[in-house]
JSON list of C-alpha atoms in Angstrom, two decimals:
[
{"chain": "A", "resi": 1, "resn": "THR", "atom": "CA", "xyz": [-4.10, -14.38, -13.37]},
{"chain": "A", "resi": 2, "resn": "GLY", "atom": "CA", "xyz": [-6.82, -15.51, -15.75]},
{"chain": "A", "resi": 3, "resn": "SER", "atom": "CA", "xyz": [-9.85, -13.25, -15.57]},
{"chain": "A", "resi": 4, "resn": "LEU", "atom": "CA", "xyz": [-9.20, -11.98, -12.04]},
{"chain": "A", "resi": 5, "resn": "ARG", "atom": "CA", "xyz": [-9.39, -8.18, -12.00]},
{"chain": "A", "resi": 6, "resn": "VAL", "atom": "CA", "xyz": [-6.96, -6.10, -10.01]},
{"chain": "A", "resi": 7, "resn": "ALA", "atom": "CA", "xyz": [-8.69, -3.97, -7.37]},
{"chain": "A", "resi": 8, "resn": "THR", "atom": "CA", "xyz": [-6.45, -1.10, -6.38]},
{"chain": "A", "resi": 9, "resn": "LEU", "atom": "CA", "xyz": [-6.42, 1.05, -3.26]},
{"chain": "A", "resi": 10, "resn": "ALA", "atom": "CA", "xyz": [-4.53, 4.15, -4.25]},
{"chain": "A", "resi": 11, "resn": "CYS", "atom": "CA", "xyz": [-3.99, 7.68, -3.00]},
{"chain": "A", "resi": 12, "resn": "VAL", "atom": "CA", "xyz": [-3.60, 10.28, -5.71]},
{"chain": "A", "resi": 13, "resn": "PRO", "atom": "CA", "xyz": [-0.98, 13.07, -5.50]},
{"chain": "A", "resi": 14, "resn": "PRO", "atom": "CA", "xyz": [-1.83, 16.73, -6.08]},
{"chain": "A", "resi": 15, "resn": "GLY", "atom": "CA", "xyz": [-2.13, 17.87, -9.68]},
{"chain": "A", "resi": 16, "resn": "ALA", "atom": "CA", "xyz": [-3.15, 14.43, -10.93]},
{"chain": "A", "resi": 17, "resn": "ARG", "atom": "CA", "xyz": [-5.32, 14.48, -14.03]},
{"chain": "A", "resi": 18, "resn": "LEU", "atom": "CA", "xyz": [-8.47, 12.39, -13.69]},
{"chain": "A", "resi": 19, "resn": "GLN", "atom": "CA", "xyz": [-9.42, 10.39, -16.75]},
{"chain": "A", "resi": 20, "resn": "GLY", "atom": "CA", "xyz": [-12.90, 9.08, -17.42]},
{"chain": "A", "resi": 21, "resn": "ARG", "atom": "CA", "xyz": [-15.92, 8.78, -15.16]},
{"chain": "A", "resi": 22, "resn": "CYS", "atom": "CA", "xyz": [-15.72, 7.48, -11.64]},
{"chain": "A", "resi": 23, "resn": "ALA", "atom": "CA", "xyz": [-17.03, 3.95, -11.36]},
{"chain": "A", "resi": 24, "resn": "SER", "atom": "CA", "xyz": [-20.18, 3.99, -9.24]},
{"chain": "A", "resi": 25, "resn": "SER", "atom": "CA", "xyz": [-21.87, 1.33, -7.16]},
{"chain": "A", "resi": 26, "resn": "ARG", "atom": "CA", "xyz": [-23.85, 0.46, -10.31]},
{"chain": "A", "resi": 27, "resn": "SER", "atom": "CA", "xyz": [-20.72, -0.03, -12.41]},
{"chain": "A", "resi": 28, "resn": "PRO", "atom": "CA", "xyz": [-19.31, -3.60, -12.25]},
{"chain": "A", "resi": 29, "resn": "ASN", "atom": "CA", "xyz": [-15.90, -2.90, -13.84]},
{"chain": "A", "resi": 30, "resn": "PRO", "atom": "CA", "xyz": [-13.47, -2.15, -12.32]},
{"chain": "A", "resi": 31, "resn": "PRO", "atom": "CA", "xyz": [-13.51, -1.41, -8.57]},
{"chain": "A", "resi": 32, "resn": "CYS", "atom": "CA", "xyz": [-13.00, 2.27, -7.83]},
{"chain": "A", "resi": 33, "resn": "VAL", "atom": "CA", "xyz": [-9.64, 3.69, -6.87]},
{"chain": "A", "resi": 34, "resn": "GLN", "atom": "CA", "xyz": [-9.86, 5.42, -3.51]},
{"chain": "A", "resi": 35, "resn": "VAL", "atom": "CA", "xyz": [-8.28, 8.87, -3.38]},
{"chain": "A", "resi": 36, "resn": "CYS", "atom": "CA", "xyz": [-6.29, 9.52, -0.26]},
{"chain": "A", "resi": 37, "resn": "GLN", "atom": "CA", "xyz": [-6.89, 12.22, 2.27]},
{"chain": "A", "resi": 38, "resn": "ASN", "atom": "CA", "xyz": [-3.85, 14.44, 2.43]},
{"chain": "A", "resi": 39, "resn": "SER", "atom": "CA", "xyz": [-1.65, 13.79, 5.44]},
{"chain": "A", "resi": 40, "resn": "TYR", "atom": "CA", "xyz": [1.92, 14.86, 6.06]},
{"chain": "A", "resi": 41, "resn": "ASN", "atom": "CA", "xyz": [4.91, 13.22, 7.67]},
{"chain": "A", "resi": 42, "resn": "ASP", "atom": "CA", "xyz": [6.91, 16.09, 9.14]},
{"chain": "A", "resi": 43, "resn": "ARG", "atom": "CA", "xyz": [10.02, 13.93, 9.30]},
{"chain": "A", "resi": 44, "resn": "GLU", "atom": "CA", "xyz": [10.21, 13.93, 5.50]},
{"chain": "A", "resi": 45, "resn": "PRO", "atom": "CA", "xyz": [12.26, 16.58, 3.68]},
{"chain": "A", "resi": 46, "resn": "ARG", "atom": "CA", "xyz": [9.36, 18.46, 2.10]},
{"chain": "A", "resi": 47, "resn": "ALA", "atom": "CA", "xyz": [5.60, 18.42, 2.52]},
{"chain": "A", "resi": 48, "resn": "LEU", "atom": "CA", "xyz": [3.56, 18.88, -0.63]},
{"chain": "A", "resi": 49, "resn": "PRO", "atom": "CA", "xyz": [0.55, 21.17, -1.17]},
{"chain": "A", "resi": 50, "resn": "GLU", "atom": "CA", "xyz": [-2.85, 19.89, -0.21]},
{"chain": "A", "resi": 51, "resn": "PRO", "atom": "CA", "xyz": [-4.49, 18.21, -3.23]},
{"chain": "A", "resi": 52, "resn": "ALA", "atom": "CA", "xyz": [-7.52, 19.91, -4.76]},
{"chain": "A", "resi": 53, "resn": "ILE", "atom": "CA", "xyz": [-9.32, 16.57, -4.98]},
{"chain": "A", "resi": 54, "resn": "ASP", "atom": "CA", "xyz": [-12.11, 15.45, -2.66]},
{"chain": "A", "resi": 55, "resn": "PRO", "atom": "CA", "xyz": [-10.41, 12.81, -0.47]},
{"chain": "A", "resi": 56, "resn": "GLN", "atom": "CA", "xyz": [-13.65, 10.80, -0.34]},
{"chain": "A", "resi": 57, "resn": "SER", "atom": "CA", "xyz": [-14.10, 10.68, -4.11]},
{"chain": "A", "resi": 58, "resn": "ALA", "atom": "CA", "xyz": [-13.19, 7.60, -6.13]},
{"chain": "A", "resi": 59, "resn": "ILE", "atom": "CA", "xyz": [-12.00, 7.03, -9.67]},
{"chain": "A", "resi": 60, "resn": "GLY", "atom": "CA", "xyz": [-11.77, 3.84, -11.62]},
{"chain": "A", "resi": 61, "resn": "THR", "atom": "CA", "xyz": [-9.78, 4.66, -14.75]},
{"chain": "A", "resi": 62, "resn": "MET", "atom": "CA", "xyz": [-6.77, 6.73, -13.69]},
{"chain": "A", "resi": 63, "resn": "PRO", "atom": "CA", "xyz": [-3.43, 5.31, -14.91]},
{"chain": "A", "resi": 64, "resn": "LEU", "atom": "CA", "xyz": [-0.99, 4.83, -12.03]},
{"chain": "A", "resi": 65, "resn": "ILE", "atom": "CA", "xyz": [2.45, 3.54, -11.15]},
{"chain": "A", "resi": 66, "resn": "LEU", "atom": "CA", "xyz": [2.16, 1.19, -8.16]},
{"chain": "A", "resi": 67, "resn": "ILE", "atom": "CA", "xyz": [5.07, 0.00, -6.01]},
{"chain": "A", "resi": 68, "resn": "ASP", "atom": "CA", "xyz": [5.26, -2.94, -3.63]},
{"chain": "A", "resi": 69, "resn": "THR", "atom": "CA", "xyz": [8.57, -3.54, -1.88]},
{"chain": "A", "resi": 70, "resn": "GLY", "atom": "CA", "xyz": [9.14, -6.57, 0.32]},
{"chain": "A", "resi": 71, "resn": "THR", "atom": "CA", "xyz": [12.02, -8.00, 2.29]},
{"chain": "A", "resi": 72, "resn": "THR", "atom": "CA", "xyz": [13.87, -9.36, -0.74]},
{"chain": "A", "resi": 73, "resn": "ASN", "atom": "CA", "xyz": [12.07, -8.18, -3.88]},
{"chain": "A", "resi": 74, "resn": "THR", "atom": "CA", "xyz": [10.42, -5.08, -5.37]},
{"chain": "A", "resi": 75, "resn": "ARG", "atom": "CA", "xyz": [7.60, -4.99, -7.91]},
{"chain": "A", "resi": 76, "resn": "VAL", "atom": "CA", "xyz": [6.46, -1.97, -9.92]},
{"chain": "A", "resi": 77, "resn": "TRP", "atom": "CA", "xyz": [3.29, -2.01, -12.01]},
{"chain": "A", "resi": 78, "resn": "ARG", "atom": "CA", "xyz": [1.75, 0.31, -14.55]},
{"chain": "A", "resi": 79, "resn": "VAL", "atom": "CA", "xyz": [-2.02, 0.10, -14.11]},
{"chain": "A", "resi": 80, "resn": "GLU", "atom": "CA", "xyz": [-4.56, 1.43, -16.61]},
{"chain": "A", "resi": 81, "resn": "HIS", "atom": "CA", "xyz": [-8.35, 1.18, -16.21]},
{"chain": "A", "resi": 82, "resn": "GLY", "atom": "CA", "xyz": [-7.82, -0.93, -13.11]},
{"chain": "A", "resi": 83, "resn": "GLU", "atom": "CA", "xyz": [-5.72, -3.53, -14.94]},
{"chain": "A", "resi": 84, "resn": "PRO", "atom": "CA", "xyz": [-1.94, -4.09, -14.81]},
{"chain": "A", "resi": 85, "resn": "VAL", "atom": "CA", "xyz": [-0.43, -3.57, -18.25]},
{"chain": "A", "resi": 86, "resn": "ARG", "atom": "CA", "xyz": [3.25, -3.71, -17.31]},
{"chain": "A", "resi": 87, "resn": "ARG", "atom": "CA", "xyz": [5.24, -5.22, -14.45]},
{"chain": "A", "resi": 88, "resn": "ILE", "atom": "CA", "xyz": [8.88, -4.71, -13.55]},
{"chain": "A", "resi": 89, "resn": "ASP", "atom": "CA", "xyz": [10.63, -6.85, -10.92]},
{"chain": "A", "resi": 90, "resn": "ARG", "atom": "CA", "xyz": [13.86, -6.08, -9.11]},
{"chain": "A", "resi": 91, "resn": "ALA", "atom": "CA", "xyz": [15.68, -8.48, -6.78]},
{"chain": "A", "resi": 92, "resn": "VAL", "atom": "CA", "xyz": [16.20, -5.86, -4.08]},
{"chain": "A", "resi": 93, "resn": "GLY", "atom": "CA", "xyz": [14.28, -5.17, -0.89]},
{"chain": "A", "resi": 94, "resn": "VAL", "atom": "CA", "xyz": [14.57, -3.69, 2.57]},
{"chain": "A", "resi": 95, "resn": "ARG", "atom": "CA", "xyz": [16.87, -6.51, 3.64]},
{"chain": "A", "resi": 96, "resn": "ASP", "atom": "CA", "xyz": [19.49, -4.86, 1.44]},
{"chain": "A", "resi": 97, "resn": "THR", "atom": "CA", "xyz": [18.94, -1.51, 3.18]},
{"chain": "A", "resi": 98, "resn": "ALA", "atom": "CA", "xyz": [19.41, -3.17, 6.57]},
{"chain": "A", "resi": 99, "resn": "ALA", "atom": "CA", "xyz": [22.53, -5.05, 5.46]},
{"chain": "A", "resi": 100, "resn": "GLU", "atom": "CA", "xyz": [24.17, -2.08, 3.74]},
{"chain": "A", "resi": 101, "resn": "GLY", "atom": "CA", "xyz": [23.06, 0.61, 6.17]},
{"chain": "A", "resi": 102, "resn": "SER", "atom": "CA", "xyz": [21.74, 2.71, 3.30]},
{"chain": "A", "resi": 103, "resn": "PRO", "atom": "CA", "xyz": [18.65, 2.71, 1.02]},
{"chain": "A", "resi": 104, "resn": "ALA", "atom": "CA", "xyz": [20.77, 3.79, -1.99]},
{"chain": "A", "resi": 105, "resn": "ARG", "atom": "CA", "xyz": [20.56, 0.43, -3.78]},
{"chain": "A", "resi": 106, "resn": "LEU", "atom": "CA", "xyz": [16.80, 0.16, -3.25]},
{"chain": "A", "resi": 107, "resn": "HIS", "atom": "CA", "xyz": [16.20, 3.76, -4.30]},
{"chain": "A", "resi": 108, "resn": "ALA", "atom": "CA", "xyz": [18.25, 3.30, -7.49]},
{"chain": "A", "resi": 109, "resn": "ALA", "atom": "CA", "xyz": [16.30, 0.14, -8.38]},
{"chain": "A", "resi": 110, "resn": "LEU", "atom": "CA", "xyz": [13.00, 1.92, -7.75]},
{"chain": "A", "resi": 111, "resn": "ARG", "atom": "CA", "xyz": [14.03, 4.91, -9.86]},
{"chain": "A", "resi": 112, "resn": "GLU", "atom": "CA", "xyz": [14.93, 2.65, -12.81]},
{"chain": "A", "resi": 113, "resn": "ALA", "atom": "CA", "xyz": [11.79, 0.51, -12.50]},
{"chain": "A", "resi": 114, "resn": "ILE", "atom": "CA", "xyz": [9.51, 3.55, -12.22]},
{"chain": "A", "resi": 115, "resn": "ALA", "atom": "CA", "xyz": [11.07, 5.08, -15.35]},
{"chain": "A", "resi": 116, "resn": "GLU", "atom": "CA", "xyz": [10.62, 1.82, -17.26]},
{"chain": "A", "resi": 117, "resn": "ALA", "atom": "CA", "xyz": [6.97, 1.42, -16.20]},
{"chain": "A", "resi": 118, "resn": "ASP", "atom": "CA", "xyz": [6.12, 5.08, -16.69]},
{"chain": "A", "resi": 119, "resn": "GLY", "atom": "CA", "xyz": [7.53, 5.52, -20.18]},
{"chain": "A", "resi": 120, "resn": "GLY", "atom": "CA", "xyz": [7.84, 9.29, -19.76]},
{"chain": "A", "resi": 121, "resn": "ASP", "atom": "CA", "xyz": [4.16, 9.84, -18.96]},
{"chain": "A", "resi": 122, "resn": "ASP", "atom": "CA", "xyz": [4.73, 11.24, -15.43]},
{"chain": "A", "resi": 123, "resn": "LEU", "atom": "CA", "xyz": [1.94, 9.15, -13.95]},
{"chain": "A", "resi": 124, "resn": "PRO", "atom": "CA", "xyz": [1.01, 9.38, -10.25]},
{"chain": "A", "resi": 125, "resn": "ILE", "atom": "CA", "xyz": [3.13, 7.08, -8.08]},
{"chain": "A", "resi": 126, "resn": "VAL", "atom": "CA", "xyz": [1.70, 5.12, -5.15]},
{"chain": "A", "resi": 127, "resn": "ALA", "atom": "CA", "xyz": [3.73, 2.84, -2.87]},
{"chain": "A", "resi": 128, "resn": "ALA", "atom": "CA", "xyz": [2.81, 0.18, -0.33]},
{"chain": "A", "resi": 129, "resn": "GLY", "atom": "CA", "xyz": [4.54, -2.59, 1.54]},
{"chain": "A", "resi": 130, "resn": "MET", "atom": "CA", "xyz": [7.98, -2.16, 3.05]},
{"chain": "A", "resi": 131, "resn": "ALA", "atom": "CA", "xyz": [8.57, 0.78, 0.70]},
{"chain": "A", "resi": 132, "resn": "THR", "atom": "CA", "xyz": [6.56, 2.77, 3.26]},
{"chain": "A", "resi": 133, "resn": "SER", "atom": "CA", "xyz": [8.79, 1.73, 6.18]},
{"chain": "A", "resi": 134, "resn": "PRO", "atom": "CA", "xyz": [11.90, 3.51, 7.54]},
{"chain": "A", "resi": 135, "resn": "LEU", "atom": "CA", "xyz": [14.01, 1.07, 5.48]},
{"chain": "A", "resi": 136, "resn": "GLY", "atom": "CA", "xyz": [12.17, 1.88, 2.24]},
{"chain": "A", "resi": 137, "resn": "ILE", "atom": "CA", "xyz": [11.21, 5.21, 0.67]},
{"chain": "A", "resi": 138, "resn": "ALA", "atom": "CA", "xyz": [9.94, 6.86, 3.86]},
{"chain": "A", "resi": 139, "resn": "ASN", "atom": "CA", "xyz": [7.96, 5.90, 6.94]},
{"chain": "A", "resi": 140, "resn": "ALA", "atom": "CA", "xyz": [4.18, 6.13, 6.56]},
{"chain": "A", "resi": 141, "resn": "GLY", "atom": "CA", "xyz": [3.43, 4.50, 9.91]},
{"chain": "A", "resi": 142, "resn": "HIS", "atom": "CA", "xyz": [0.43, 2.27, 10.60]},
{"chain": "A", "resi": 143, "resn": "VAL", "atom": "CA", "xyz": [-3.30, 2.65, 11.09]},
{"chain": "A", "resi": 144, "resn": "HIS", "atom": "CA", "xyz": [-4.99, 0.57, 13.76]},
{"chain": "A", "resi": 145, "resn": "THR", "atom": "CA", "xyz": [-7.41, -2.30, 13.31]},
{"chain": "A", "resi": 146, "resn": "PRO", "atom": "CA", "xyz": [-10.20, -2.48, 12.40]},
{"chain": "A", "resi": 147, "resn": "ALA", "atom": "CA", "xyz": [-8.90, -0.95, 9.16]},
{"chain": "A", "resi": 148, "resn": "THR", "atom": "CA", "xyz": [-10.92, 0.12, 6.14]},
{"chain": "A", "resi": 149, "resn": "VAL", "atom": "CA", "xyz": [-10.39, 1.85, 2.81]},
{"chain": "A", "resi": 150, "resn": "ALA", "atom": "CA", "xyz": [-11.29, 5.13, 4.51]},
{"chain": "A", "resi": 151, "resn": "SER", "atom": "CA", "xyz": [-8.84, 4.74, 7.41]},
{"chain": "A", "resi": 152, "resn": "LEU", "atom": "CA", "xyz": [-6.01, 3.70, 5.08]},
{"chain": "A", "resi": 153, "resn": "ALA", "atom": "CA", "xyz": [-6.76, 6.64, 2.79]},
{"chain": "A", "resi": 154, "resn": "ALA", "atom": "CA", "xyz": [-6.78, 9.02, 5.76]},
{"chain": "A", "resi": 155, "resn": "GLY", "atom": "CA", "xyz": [-3.37, 7.72, 6.81]},
{"chain": "A", "resi": 156, "resn": "CYS", "atom": "CA", "xyz": [-1.66, 8.20, 3.45]},
{"chain": "A", "resi": 157, "resn": "GLN", "atom": "CA", "xyz": [1.50, 10.31, 3.36]},
{"chain": "A", "resi": 158, "resn": "GLN", "atom": "CA", "xyz": [2.67, 12.40, 0.41]},
{"chain": "A", "resi": 159, "resn": "VAL", "atom": "CA", "xyz": [6.43, 12.83, 0.23]},
{"chain": "A", "resi": 160, "resn": "SER", "atom": "CA", "xyz": [9.13, 14.12, -2.08]},
{"chain": "A", "resi": 161, "resn": "VAL", "atom": "CA", "xyz": [12.14, 11.79, -2.37]},
{"chain": "A", "resi": 162, "resn": "PRO", "atom": "CA", "xyz": [14.30, 12.91, -5.31]},
{"chain": "A", "resi": 163, "resn": "THR", "atom": "CA", "xyz": [16.49, 9.80, -5.15]},
{"chain": "A", "resi": 164, "resn": "VAL", "atom": "CA", "xyz": [13.43, 7.75, -6.16]},
{"chain": "A", "resi": 165, "resn": "ALA", "atom": "CA", "xyz": [11.39, 10.10, -8.37]},
{"chain": "A", "resi": 166, "resn": "ALA", "atom": "CA", "xyz": [11.26, 13.75, -9.37]},
{"chain": "A", "resi": 167, "resn": "ARG", "atom": "CA", "xyz": [7.56, 13.98, -8.48]},
{"chain": "A", "resi": 168, "resn": "ALA", "atom": "CA", "xyz": [5.29, 13.21, -5.55]},
{"chain": "A", "resi": 169, "resn": "ILE", "atom": "CA", "xyz": [5.09, 9.71, -4.13]},
{"chain": "A", "resi": 170, "resn": "VAL", "atom": "CA", "xyz": [2.06, 8.72, -2.08]},
{"chain": "A", "resi": 171, "resn": "LEU", "atom": "CA", "xyz": [2.67, 6.15, 0.66]},
{"chain": "A", "resi": 172, "resn": "ILE", "atom": "CA", "xyz": [-0.08, 3.86, 1.93]},
{"chain": "A", "resi": 173, "resn": "PRO", "atom": "CA", "xyz": [0.33, 3.05, 5.64]},
{"chain": "A", "resi": 174, "resn": "GLY", "atom": "CA", "xyz": [0.50, -0.41, 7.12]},
{"chain": "A", "resi": 175, "resn": "VAL", "atom": "CA", "xyz": [-1.95, -1.85, 9.65]},
{"chain": "A", "resi": 176, "resn": "ARG", "atom": "CA", "xyz": [-1.26, -2.55, 13.32]},
{"chain": "A", "resi": 177, "resn": "THR", "atom": "CA", "xyz": [-3.15, -5.12, 15.38]},
{"chain": "A", "resi": 178, "resn": "HIS", "atom": "CA", "xyz": [-3.20, -4.44, 19.10]},
{"chain": "A", "resi": 179, "resn": "GLY", "atom": "CA", "xyz": [-3.31, -7.26, 21.59]},
{"chain": "A", "resi": 180, "resn": "GLY", "atom": "CA", "xyz": [-6.50, -6.09, 23.27]},
{"chain": "A", "resi": 181, "resn": "GLY", "atom": "CA", "xyz": [-7.45, -3.91, 26.21]},
{"chain": "A", "resi": 182, "resn": "GLU", "atom": "CA", "xyz": [-5.50, -3.14, 29.34]},
{"chain": "A", "resi": 183, "resn": "ALA", "atom": "CA", "xyz": [-3.79, -6.26, 30.67]},
{"chain": "A", "resi": 184, "resn": "THR", "atom": "CA", "xyz": [-3.95, -6.68, 34.46]},
{"chain": "A", "resi": 185, "resn": "SER", "atom": "CA", "xyz": [-1.83, -9.79, 34.97]},
{"chain": "A", "resi": 186, "resn": "PRO", "atom": "CA", "xyz": [1.47, -11.15, 33.64]},
{"chain": "A", "resi": 187, "resn": "GLU", "atom": "CA", "xyz": [-0.44, -13.86, 31.75]},
{"chain": "A", "resi": 188, "resn": "ALA", "atom": "CA", "xyz": [-2.77, -11.31, 30.17]},
{"chain": "A", "resi": 189, "resn": "ARG", "atom": "CA", "xyz": [0.15, -9.06, 29.22]},
{"chain": "A", "resi": 190, "resn": "ALA", "atom": "CA", "xyz": [1.94, -12.01, 27.62]},
{"chain": "A", "resi": 191, "resn": "GLY", "atom": "CA", "xyz": [-1.20, -12.92, 25.68]},
{"chain": "A", "resi": 192, "resn": "ALA", "atom": "CA", "xyz": [-1.68, -9.33, 24.53]},
{"chain": "A", "resi": 193, "resn": "ALA", "atom": "CA", "xyz": [1.94, -9.16, 23.37]},
{"chain": "A", "resi": 194, "resn": "LEU", "atom": "CA", "xyz": [1.54, -12.38, 21.39]},
{"chain": "A", "resi": 195, "resn": "ALA", "atom": "CA", "xyz": [-1.67, -11.10, 19.79]},
{"chain": "A", "resi": 196, "resn": "ALA", "atom": "CA", "xyz": [-0.09, -7.82, 18.62]},
{"chain": "A", "resi": 197, "resn": "ASP", "atom": "CA", "xyz": [0.99, -7.74, 14.98]},
{"chain": "A", "resi": 198, "resn": "VAL", "atom": "CA", "xyz": [1.82, -5.42, 12.06]},
{"chain": "A", "resi": 199, "resn": "MET", "atom": "CA", "xyz": [1.58, -5.64, 8.29]},
{"chain": "A", "resi": 200, "resn": "ARG", "atom": "CA", "xyz": [2.78, -3.55, 5.37]},
{"chain": "A", "resi": 201, "resn": "GLY", "atom": "CA", "xyz": [1.45, -4.30, 1.90]},
{"chain": "A", "resi": 202, "resn": "GLU", "atom": "CA", "xyz": [-0.92, -7.16, 2.73]},
{"chain": "A", "resi": 203, "resn": "GLU", "atom": "CA", "xyz": [-3.60, -4.63, 3.68]},
{"chain": "A", "resi": 204, "resn": "THR", "atom": "CA", "xyz": [-3.82, -3.42, 0.05]},
{"chain": "A", "resi": 205, "resn": "LEU", "atom": "CA", "xyz": [-4.12, -7.02, -1.12]},
{"chain": "A", "resi": 206, "resn": "ALA", "atom": "CA", "xyz": [-6.93, -7.66, 1.36]},
{"chain": "A", "resi": 207, "resn": "ILE", "atom": "CA", "xyz": [-8.80, -4.49, 0.36]},
{"chain": "A", "resi": 208, "resn": "GLY", "atom": "CA", "xyz": [-8.42, -5.29, -3.34]},
{"chain": "A", "resi": 209, "resn": "LEU", "atom": "CA", "xyz": [-9.67, -8.85, -2.88]},
{"chain": "A", "resi": 210, "resn": "LEU", "atom": "CA", "xyz": [-12.63, -7.58, -0.86]},
{"chain": "A", "resi": 211, "resn": "GLN", "atom": "CA", "xyz": [-13.50, -5.03, -3.55]},
{"chain": "A", "resi": 212, "resn": "SER", "atom": "CA", "xyz": [-13.26, -7.65, -6.31]},
{"chain": "A", "resi": 213, "resn": "GLY", "atom": "CA", "xyz": [-15.48, -10.09, -4.40]},
{"chain": "A", "resi": 214, "resn": "THR", "atom": "CA", "xyz": [-12.75, -12.73, -4.07]},
{"chain": "A", "resi": 215, "resn": "LEU", "atom": "CA", "xyz": [-12.56, -12.21, -0.29]},
{"chain": "A", "resi": 216, "resn": "ALA", "atom": "CA", "xyz": [-15.72, -11.92, 1.80]},
{"chain": "A", "resi": 217, "resn": "PRO", "atom": "CA", "xyz": [-16.58, -10.65, 5.31]},
{"chain": "A", "resi": 218, "resn": "GLY", "atom": "CA", "xyz": [-15.66, -13.32, 7.86]},
{"chain": "A", "resi": 219, "resn": "ASP", "atom": "CA", "xyz": [-12.89, -14.82, 5.70]},
{"chain": "A", "resi": 220, "resn": "VAL", "atom": "CA", "xyz": [-9.25, -15.31, 6.64]},
{"chain": "A", "resi": 221, "resn": "LEU", "atom": "CA", "xyz": [-6.61, -14.47, 4.03]},
{"chain": "A", "resi": 222, "resn": "PHE", "atom": "CA", "xyz": [-3.29, -16.33, 4.09]},
{"chain": "A", "resi": 223, "resn": "THR", "atom": "CA", "xyz": [-0.25, -14.87, 2.32]},
{"chain": "A", "resi": 224, "resn": "PHE", "atom": "CA", "xyz": [3.07, -16.65, 1.82]},
{"chain": "A", "resi": 225, "resn": "GLY", "atom": "CA", "xyz": [6.54, -15.29, 1.07]},
{"chain": "A", "resi": 226, "resn": "SER", "atom": "CA", "xyz": [9.71, -14.83, 3.08]},
{"chain": "A", "resi": 227, "resn": "HIS", "atom": "CA", "xyz": [7.22, -15.03, 5.98]},
{"chain": "A", "resi": 228, "resn": "TRP", "atom": "CA", "xyz": [3.51, -15.82, 6.10]},
{"chain": "A", "resi": 229, "resn": "LYS", "atom": "CA", "xyz": [0.49, -13.99, 7.48]},
{"chain": "A", "resi": 230, "resn": "ALA", "atom": "CA", "xyz": [-3.09, -14.79, 8.37]},
{"chain": "A", "resi": 231, "resn": "ILE", "atom": "CA", "xyz": [-5.38, -11.74, 8.01]},
{"chain": "A", "resi": 232, "resn": "GLY", "atom": "CA", "xyz": [-8.85, -11.81, 9.51]},
{"chain": "A", "resi": 233, "resn": "ILE", "atom": "CA", "xyz": [-11.79, -9.93, 7.94]},
{"chain": "A", "resi": 234, "resn": "ASP", "atom": "CA", "xyz": [-14.66, -9.11, 10.29]},
{"chain": "A", "resi": 235, "resn": "ALA", "atom": "CA", "xyz": [-18.39, -9.25, 9.54]},
{"chain": "A", "resi": 236, "resn": "GLU", "atom": "CA", "xyz": [-18.33, -5.61, 8.37]},
{"chain": "A", "resi": 237, "resn": "GLY", "atom": "CA", "xyz": [-15.62, -6.25, 5.79]},
{"chain": "A", "resi": 238, "resn": "ARG", "atom": "CA", "xyz": [-12.84, -4.58, 7.79]},
{"chain": "A", "resi": 239, "resn": "ILE", "atom": "CA", "xyz": [-9.30, -5.83, 8.41]},
{"chain": "A", "resi": 240, "resn": "ALA", "atom": "CA", "xyz": [-9.74, -6.99, 12.00]},
{"chain": "A", "resi": 241, "resn": "TRP", "atom": "CA", "xyz": [-6.46, -8.68, 12.90]},
{"chain": "A", "resi": 242, "resn": "SER", "atom": "CA", "xyz": [-3.33, -10.34, 11.57]},
{"chain": "A", "resi": 243, "resn": "ARG", "atom": "CA", "xyz": [-0.86, -12.99, 12.71]},
{"chain": "A", "resi": 244, "resn": "THR", "atom": "CA", "xyz": [2.66, -13.42, 11.37]},
{"chain": "A", "resi": 245, "resn": "ALA", "atom": "CA", "xyz": [5.11, -16.33, 11.33]},
{"chain": "A", "resi": 246, "resn": "LEU", "atom": "CA", "xyz": [8.68, -15.57, 10.30]},
{"chain": "A", "resi": 247, "resn": "THR", "atom": "CA", "xyz": [8.99, -18.69, 8.17]},
{"chain": "A", "resi": 248, "resn": "GLY", "atom": "CA", "xyz": [8.55, -19.02, 4.45]}
]
């Protein structure tokens, strides 16, 4: 909205063509796109070859198709030079998968939205949110707090799901907050259980806002939707914890 730039955490599939020069620490526009370290999910139908791209490199100008699926809605963006140039919304989410016992409706909506956003350019596809859960495209799991760009990139999964796209899809993992160390009493165990939390999708928002300077170390980010979350950022700029309320 307005002049706010989109900061994107993205993992790039093998064979992707890099366009332009990587934004450096001296370059103010836009934040770099983090390339994921290859990691496989052996429960998926086919693992893809290891990318010939340095997983610690970063690029700021690669065009991408980005997916964010939630409980009730799915959004697909085409991003160029770090800016969204097209957005497609579909009123379908993982709630439909749970209700119908099949991801067919979600996968069909994703396939149509990707084709519309892509325009035949075969751009790299990156997914976050509930699309990376067992009810979405495939399960990418979670990384543990404190989470960073590097740990999220290292946890990316590359999968082939022909019902969604004919090319690679890279899945960004969620983030899991543990309730603390070993609990030695019933009260401590109850407190640890209450402190445990998970997120899928909000971690990319937090990283993007940190990279754009909108969110700062020590801040707490609140997100609102079909449920709300509070996401704590520690003094080192890492995702330190989250809390969820199933109200919205």
